[in-house]
XYZ file of N, CA, C and O in Angstrom:
576
model
N -9.124 -6.763 -10.565
C -9.302 -6.576 -9.109
C -10.738 -6.451 -8.698
O -11.675 -6.467 -9.495
N -10.938 -6.327 -7.399
C -12.326 -6.229 -6.932
C -12.852 -4.828 -7.046
O -14.094 -4.623 -6.933
N -12.056 -3.867 -7.271
C -12.471 -2.442 -7.349
C -12.004 -1.824 -8.660
O -10.986 -2.171 -9.182
N -12.830 -0.934 -9.183
C -12.471 -0.239 -10.378
C -11.263 0.766 -10.135
O -10.414 0.974 -11.015
N -11.292 1.332 -8.942
C -10.260 2.326 -8.530
C -10.444 2.669 -7.067
O -11.386 2.187 -6.394
N -9.487 3.400 -6.541
C -9.571 3.799 -5.180
C -9.066 5.191 -4.925
O -8.210 5.734 -5.736
N -9.580 5.899 -3.927
C -9.178 7.233 -3.545
C -8.763 7.125 -2.053
O -9.527 6.712 -1.200
N -7.539 7.590 -1.806
C -7.031 7.592 -0.436
C -6.664 8.935 -0.006
O -5.870 9.623 -0.652
N -7.223 9.441 1.118
C -6.906 10.717 1.638
C -6.263 10.534 3.018
O -6.874 10.032 3.976
N -4.990 10.898 3.152
C -4.305 10.906 4.396
C -4.298 9.531 5.161
O -4.381 9.474 6.328
N -4.219 8.455 4.321
C -4.429 7.132 4.878
C -3.085 6.557 5.371
O -2.069 6.655 4.682
N -3.110 5.990 6.570
C -1.892 5.336 7.081
C -1.574 4.084 6.276
O -2.445 3.344 5.908
N -0.312 3.806 6.030
C 0.083 2.625 5.308
C 0.714 1.593 6.221
O 0.669 0.401 5.827
N 1.144 1.998 7.405
C 1.749 1.077 8.325
C 1.167 1.388 9.688
O 1.445 2.474 10.284
N 0.256 0.549 10.167
C -0.523 0.831 11.397
C 0.456 0.985 12.627
O 0.223 1.852 13.445
N 1.424 0.103 12.700
C 2.330 0.241 13.874
C 3.040 1.544 13.951
O 3.160 2.158 14.952
N 3.499 1.994 12.725
C 4.116 3.319 12.701
C 3.175 4.465 12.929
O 3.543 5.524 13.570
N 1.913 4.324 12.551
C 0.902 5.327 12.839
C 0.725 5.446 14.311
O 0.785 6.580 14.895
N 0.569 4.307 15.001
C 0.348 4.326 16.474
C 1.589 4.881 17.195
O 1.444 5.760 18.099
N 2.768 4.502 16.719
C 3.985 5.010 17.322
C 4.143 6.510 17.156
O 4.487 7.208 18.130
N 3.765 7.032 16.008
C 3.881 8.472 15.753
C 2.862 9.208 16.613
O 3.133 10.323 17.051
N 1.674 8.609 16.853
C 0.744 9.296 17.638
C 1.139 9.413 19.135
O 0.843 10.322 19.830
N 1.751 8.345 19.595
C 2.169 8.310 20.956
C 3.139 9.375 21.336
O 3.252 9.850 22.381
N 3.956 9.727 20.321
C 5.014 10.693 20.566
C 4.576 12.086 20.137
O 5.370 13.050 20.141
N 3.299 12.275 19.779
C 2.806 13.533 19.376
C 1.866 14.132 20.353
O 1.598 13.499 21.429
N 1.329 15.264 20.061
C 0.336 15.917 21.036
C -0.890 15.055 21.170
O -1.711 15.306 21.987
N -1.127 14.085 20.293
C -2.329 13.286 20.312
C -2.198 12.055 21.129
O -3.142 11.285 21.283
N -1.042 11.797 21.714
C -0.696 10.594 22.473
C -1.849 9.871 23.190
O -2.256 8.787 22.766
N -2.341 10.423 24.323
C -3.321 9.659 25.145
C -4.573 9.518 24.390
O -5.319 8.586 24.664
N -4.923 10.421 23.513
C -6.166 10.334 22.765
C -6.216 9.106 21.911
O -7.315 8.611 21.489
N -5.059 8.543 21.512
C -5.072 7.502 20.521
C -4.652 6.102 21.198
O -4.528 5.164 20.491
N -4.590 6.082 22.502
C -4.387 4.766 23.135
C -5.525 3.871 22.785
O -5.328 2.647 22.643
N -6.770 4.403 22.591
C -7.888 3.563 22.277
C -7.718 2.891 20.948
O -8.175 1.731 20.711
N -6.977 3.545 19.982
C -6.723 2.964 18.661
C -5.951 1.641 18.796
O -6.338 0.665 18.183
N -4.928 1.678 19.645
C -4.124 0.453 19.844
C -5.032 -0.658 20.452
O -4.906 -1.783 20.043
N -5.842 -0.288 21.358
C -6.735 -1.235 21.958
C -7.726 -1.857 20.945
O -8.003 -3.101 20.958
N -8.202 -0.998 20.094
C -9.160 -1.491 19.102
C -8.560 -2.323 17.954
O -9.086 -3.210 17.417
N -7.343 -1.841 17.550
C -6.679 -2.507 16.397
C -6.065 -3.847 16.805
O -6.153 -4.820 16.096
N -5.400 -3.866 17.957
C -4.707 -5.071 18.400
C -3.266 -4.745 18.654
O -2.804 -3.652 18.566
N -2.536 -5.804 18.874
C -1.061 -5.705 19.226
C -0.233 -5.551 18.007
O 0.159 -6.515 17.443
N 0.007 -4.302 17.604
C 0.765 -4.051 16.396
C 2.266 -4.213 16.661
O 3.054 -4.118 15.628
N 2.678 -4.504 17.885
C 4.082 -4.860 18.110
C 4.346 -6.292 17.569
O 5.461 -6.630 17.328
N 3.299 -7.037 17.326
C 3.415 -8.335 16.675
C 3.617 -8.032 15.179
O 2.636 -7.662 14.481
N 4.812 -8.220 14.676
C 5.110 -7.854 13.281
C 4.280 -8.551 12.273
O 3.870 -7.961 11.304
N 4.021 -9.803 12.441
C 3.163 -10.551 11.524
C 1.826 -9.958 11.464
O 1.236 -9.770 10.424
N 1.210 -9.683 12.673
C -0.131 -9.043 12.732
C -0.110 -7.678 12.030
O -0.991 -7.403 11.178
N 0.843 -6.851 12.328
C 0.902 -5.552 11.661
C 0.986 -5.670 10.216
O 0.331 -4.863 9.499
N 1.819 -6.526 9.696
C 1.932 -6.698 8.238
C 0.630 -7.162 7.623
O 0.319 -6.796 6.516
N -0.139 -7.973 8.330
C -1.411 -8.440 7.846
C -2.414 -7.275 7.709
O -3.284 -7.352 6.790
N -2.377 -6.300 8.556
C -3.427 -5.241 8.558
C -2.945 -3.968 7.949
O -3.764 -3.100 7.835
N -1.752 -3.866 7.522
C -1.203 -2.587 7.015
C -1.083 -2.592 5.482
O -0.495 -3.487 4.910
N -1.739 -1.629 4.826
C -1.786 -1.622 3.345
C -0.352 -1.692 2.709
O -0.208 -2.235 1.635
N 0.637 -1.101 3.276
C 1.991 -1.086 2.783
C 2.465 -2.489 2.327
O 3.095 -2.661 1.337
N 2.126 -3.472 3.156
C 2.635 -4.810 2.935
C 1.783 -5.606 1.909
O 1.944 -6.746 1.710
N 0.755 -4.911 1.384
C -0.113 -5.510 0.387
C -0.054 -4.785 -0.938
O -0.926 -4.962 -1.821
N 1.010 -3.976 -1.102
C 1.076 -3.120 -2.327
C 1.082 -4.004 -3.557
O 0.522 -3.600 -4.611
N 1.613 -5.145 -3.558
C 1.685 -5.978 -4.722
C 0.316 -6.497 -5.139
O 0.121 -6.915 -6.264
N -0.673 -6.415 -4.258
C -2.000 -6.910 -4.560
C -2.932 -5.840 -5.166
O -4.016 -6.080 -5.582
N -2.390 -4.614 -5.176
C -3.201 -3.431 -5.655
C -2.980 -3.360 -7.217
O -1.963 -3.073 -7.656
N -4.144 -3.691 -7.875
C -4.064 -3.640 -9.318
C -4.960 -2.594 -9.987
O -4.787 -2.265 -11.147
N -5.838 -1.937 -9.183
C -6.663 -0.866 -9.648
C -5.996 0.456 -9.514
O -5.244 0.629 -8.570
N -6.251 1.418 -10.355
C -5.709 2.780 -10.223
C -6.096 3.413 -8.876
O -7.172 3.222 -8.336
N -5.120 4.190 -8.332
C -5.360 4.889 -7.067
C -5.099 6.376 -7.279
O -4.239 6.781 -8.001
N -5.834 7.165 -6.509
C -5.560 8.559 -6.304
C -5.258 8.802 -4.854
O -6.085 8.463 -4.031
N -4.070 9.191 -4.528
C -3.566 9.370 -3.150
C -3.372 10.843 -2.902
O -2.612 11.468 -3.648
N -3.911 11.360 -1.785
C -3.730 12.727 -1.357
C -3.118 12.742 0.002
O -3.509 11.918 0.934
N -2.099 13.570 0.236
C -1.408 13.635 1.530
C -1.002 15.043 1.837
O -0.487 15.732 0.989
N -1.193 15.407 3.127
C -0.718 16.683 3.613
C 0.773 16.527 4.029
O 1.043 15.637 4.810
N 1.592 17.406 3.531
C 3.003 17.324 3.892
C 3.213 17.562 5.382
O 4.149 17.034 6.025
N 2.344 18.358 6.075
C 2.465 18.742 7.460
C 1.529 17.894 8.365
O 1.240 18.348 9.468
N 1.190 16.767 7.910
C 0.292 15.851 8.675
C 0.928 15.315 9.916
O 1.954 14.575 9.839
N 0.418 15.682 11.093
C 1.031 15.213 12.335
C 0.540 13.774 12.702
O 1.179 13.157 13.593
N -0.558 13.312 12.107
C -1.047 11.932 12.424
C -0.413 10.892 11.507
O -0.021 9.813 12.005
N -0.511 11.145 10.251
C -0.027 10.225 9.210
C 1.132 10.946 8.533
O 0.928 11.777 7.637
N 2.399 10.734 8.978
C 3.458 11.417 8.339
C 3.529 11.193 6.843
O 3.293 10.062 6.348
N 3.922 12.216 6.124
C 3.929 12.187 4.590
C 4.806 10.985 4.183
O 4.567 10.432 3.104
N 5.793 10.638 4.948
C 6.665 9.501 4.495
C 5.900 8.205 4.330
O 6.291 7.393 3.534
N 4.807 8.092 5.067
C 4.043 6.865 4.957
C 3.371 6.797 3.546
O 3.374 5.804 2.864
N 2.804 7.925 3.091
C 2.207 7.951 1.757
C 3.301 7.848 0.666
O 3.112 7.079 -0.276
N 4.401 8.547 0.881
C 5.523 8.423 -0.056
C 5.941 7.002 -0.291
O 6.083 6.492 -1.398
N 6.123 6.252 0.782
C 6.545 4.874 0.771
C 5.484 3.978 0.157
O 5.832 3.119 -0.667
N 4.241 4.169 0.544
C 3.189 3.385 -0.031
C 3.029 3.601 -1.588
O 3.005 2.616 -2.308
N 3.071 4.853 -2.007
C 3.001 5.111 -3.465
C 4.173 4.537 -4.145
O 4.006 3.806 -5.240
N 5.340 4.567 -3.607
C 6.529 3.992 -4.279
C 6.432 2.423 -4.356
O 6.741 1.850 -5.365
N 5.809 1.829 -3.298
C 5.709 0.336 -3.297
C 4.679 -0.090 -4.368
O 4.909 -1.126 -5.037
N 3.600 0.623 -4.384
C 2.519 0.265 -5.382
C 3.079 0.418 -6.807
O 2.924 -0.438 -7.681
N 3.738 1.525 -7.085
C 4.304 1.826 -8.415
C 5.433 0.785 -8.744
O 5.505 0.381 -9.894
N 6.177 0.361 -7.753
C 7.265 -0.614 -8.014
C 6.733 -1.971 -8.432
O 7.370 -2.731 -9.143
N 5.434 -2.241 -8.063
C 4.799 -3.487 -8.510
C 3.962 -3.316 -9.735
O 3.111 -4.142 -10.124
N 4.079 -2.118 -10.409
C 3.360 -1.871 -11.656
C 2.041 -1.216 -11.499
O 1.323 -1.058 -12.514
N 1.738 -0.785 -10.292
C 0.460 -0.127 -10.055
C 0.425 1.331 -10.560
O 1.451 1.996 -10.619
N -0.794 1.753 -10.931
C -0.953 3.175 -11.400
C -1.445 3.995 -10.185
O -2.479 3.695 -9.625
N -0.684 4.995 -9.850
C -0.992 5.913 -8.712
C -0.849 7.363 -9.124
O 0.184 7.712 -9.653
N -1.922 8.115 -8.974
C -1.859 9.551 -9.088
C -1.644 10.100 -7.668
O -2.518 9.832 -6.814
N -0.546 10.747 -7.418
C -0.179 11.169 -6.001
C -0.110 12.622 -5.975
O 0.606 13.313 -6.713
N -0.903 13.220 -4.997
C -0.894 14.692 -4.846
C -0.488 14.982 -3.431
O -1.153 14.477 -2.424
N 0.580 15.745 -3.275
C 0.979 16.209 -1.905
C 0.612 17.703 -1.756
O 0.884 18.491 -2.633
N -0.032 17.970 -0.610
C -0.490 19.352 -0.393
C 0.546 19.929 0.671
O 0.533 19.534 1.806
N 1.346 20.853 0.127
C 2.441 21.413 0.963
C 1.963 22.063 2.187
O 2.700 22.079 3.219
N 0.871 22.777 2.217
C 0.447 23.603 3.391
C -0.649 22.862 4.196
O -1.279 23.561 4.957
N -0.847 21.606 4.000
C -1.924 20.896 4.715
C -1.375 19.898 5.741
O -0.289 19.400 5.566
N -2.164 19.639 6.706
C -1.903 18.586 7.674
C -2.824 17.418 7.412
O -2.781 16.939 6.309
N -3.573 16.941 8.413
C -4.413 15.807 8.270
C -5.859 16.275 7.891
O -6.761 16.291 8.688
N -5.972 16.625 6.629
C -7.220 17.134 6.091
C -6.958 18.295 5.192
O -5.786 18.745 5.045
N -7.977 18.734 4.456
C -7.850 19.837 3.546
C -8.600 21.055 4.142
O -9.810 21.145 4.033
N -7.831 21.932 4.692
C -8.374 23.102 5.366
C -8.451 24.304 4.430
O -9.273 25.158 4.600
N -7.469 24.442 3.534
C -7.381 25.598 2.597
C -8.426 25.401 1.476
O -8.354 24.376 0.778
N -9.315 26.301 1.308
C -10.372 26.201 0.292
C -9.812 25.886 -1.085
O -10.454 25.029 -1.781
N -8.801 26.522 -1.515
C -8.229 26.223 -2.831
C -7.763 24.773 -2.971
O -7.872 24.164 -4.034
N -7.284 24.220 -1.892
C -6.750 22.840 -1.852
C -7.953 21.840 -1.976
O -7.862 20.872 -2.736
N -9.046 22.188 -1.273
C -10.220 21.360 -1.292
C -10.766 21.307 -2.746
O -11.098 20.280 -3.287
N -10.946 22.484 -3.350
C -11.389 22.592 -4.674
C -10.540 21.849 -5.699
O -10.946 21.079 -6.546
N -9.201 22.053 -5.505
C -8.255 21.336 -6.387
C -8.406 19.801 -6.328
O -8.511 19.121 -7.287
N -8.496 19.304 -5.081
C -8.593 17.915 -4.898
C -9.883 17.374 -5.380
O -9.985 16.304 -6.065
N -11.055 18.057 -5.141
C -12.342 17.610 -5.592
C -12.340 17.518 -7.175
O -12.986 16.648 -7.717
N -11.718 18.460 -7.763
C -11.586 18.431 -9.290
C -10.832 17.268 -9.693
O -11.183 16.553 -10.682
N -9.718 16.892 -8.971
C -8.980 15.745 -9.322
C -9.821 14.428 -9.155
O -9.708 13.514 -9.971
N -10.492 14.357 -8.044
C -11.372 13.200 -7.761
C -12.417 13.074 -8.875
O -12.631 11.926 -9.380
N -13.063 14.140 -9.273
C -14.043 14.118 -10.320
C -13.491 13.577 -11.622
O -14.006 12.638 -12.194
N -12.339 14.066 -12.017
C -11.689 13.535 -13.279
C -11.246 12.105 -13.119
O -11.401 11.328 -14.074
N -10.706 11.749 -11.989
C -10.167 10.411 -11.735
C -11.314 9.443 -11.822
O -11.183 8.385 -12.478
N -12.400 9.742 -11.110
C -13.527 8.727 -11.098
C -14.127 8.667 -12.493
O -14.545 7.542 -12.948
N -14.299 9.797 -13.229
C -14.833 9.701 -14.540
C -13.941 8.856 -15.432
O -14.477 8.010 -16.249
N -12.687 8.937 -15.293
C -11.762 8.129 -16.113
C -11.867 6.684 -15.764
O -11.832 5.831 -16.647
N -11.884 6.347 -14.477
C -11.954 4.981 -14.032
C -13.288 4.302 -14.217
O -13.372 3.140 -14.584
N -14.355 5.014 -13.969
C -15.713 4.456 -13.963
C -16.522 4.745 -15.264
O -17.580 4.200 -15.474
N -15.974 5.718 -16.009
C -16.725 6.145 -17.201
C -17.695 7.272 -16.754
O -18.015 7.380 -15.533
N -18.126 8.030 -17.673
C -19.008 9.097 -17.344
C -18.334 10.461 -17.513
O -17.261 10.533 -18.123
N -19.007 11.436 -17.084
C -18.562 12.799 -17.397
C -17.765 13.382 -16.178
O -17.897 12.948 -15.018
N -16.950 14.368 -16.455
C -16.321 15.158 -15.446
C -16.322 16.613 -15.868
O -16.357 16.903 -17.007
N -16.417 17.461 -14.908
C -16.304 18.882 -15.180
C -14.953 19.200 -15.741
O -13.963 18.586 -15.382
N -14.837 20.231 -16.590
C -13.584 20.662 -17.019
C -12.719 21.202 -15.848
O -13.243 21.929 -15.039
N -11.496 20.767 -15.729
C -10.648 21.173 -14.648
C -10.221 22.554 -14.931
O -9.711 22.877 -16.043
N -10.410 23.406 -13.980
C -9.919 24.798 -14.162
C -8.817 25.112 -13.183
O -8.582 24.434 -12.202
N -8.112 26.239 -13.393
C -7.110 26.670 -12.501
C -7.743 27.026 -11.140
O -8.780 27.598 -11.085
N -7.058 26.512 -10.124
C -7.563 26.725 -8.751
C -6.580 27.770 -8.043
O -5.413 27.340 -7.801
N -7.051 28.953 -7.726
C -6.201 29.888 -6.996
C -5.969 29.379 -5.625
O -6.858 28.863 -4.987
N -4.778 29.565 -5.139
C -4.485 29.278 -3.726
C -4.186 27.833 -3.388
O -4.050 27.422 -2.268
N -4.071 26.922 -4.399
C -3.760 25.549 -4.032
C -2.211 25.377 -3.785
O -1.402 26.137 -4.344
N -1.886 24.442 -2.979
C -0.465 24.120 -2.659
C -0.174 22.692 -3.145
O 0.736 22.107 -2.596
N -0.929 22.180 -4.079
C -0.792 20.845 -4.554
C 0.397 20.680 -5.429
O 0.700 21.579 -6.275
N 1.101 19.545 -5.274
C 2.204 19.179 -6.131
C 2.008 17.658 -6.409
O 1.875 16.882 -5.460
N 2.132 17.331 -7.675
C 1.975 15.917 -8.015
C 3.300 15.226 -7.761
O 4.399 15.794 -8.027
N 3.255 14.005 -7.312
C 4.423 13.219 -6.985
C 4.558 11.921 -7.628
O 3.694 11.433 -8.288
């Protein structure tokens, strides 16, 4: 592939579903600009062209995916579905769901946990050193 590996944090896998979920959330009017910038995602062909979910079979490099279970912008189901699609095509994905997080890592233990995972993941993919992973108090991470 073109990349040695990838790290995805709270990334939408289906742009049309992202915009639809935003319109029905407290973020509604704030995200009308997104639809204007992205284009007409009601055009199914266009949405499939720009949404990672529909390109899962092209992903050949290892991925580390992080998702907050309580994410109001990118519902956890989008990451679940994306990870499942990549794995179904033989892709390697390390998937971490943070039970107490939304769209970002607010809990210090979760931030430290994830940064340790990224450190080890990049060292494994790119070569080089990584710090020894230690127990992180207060993390709500679960591997999926």
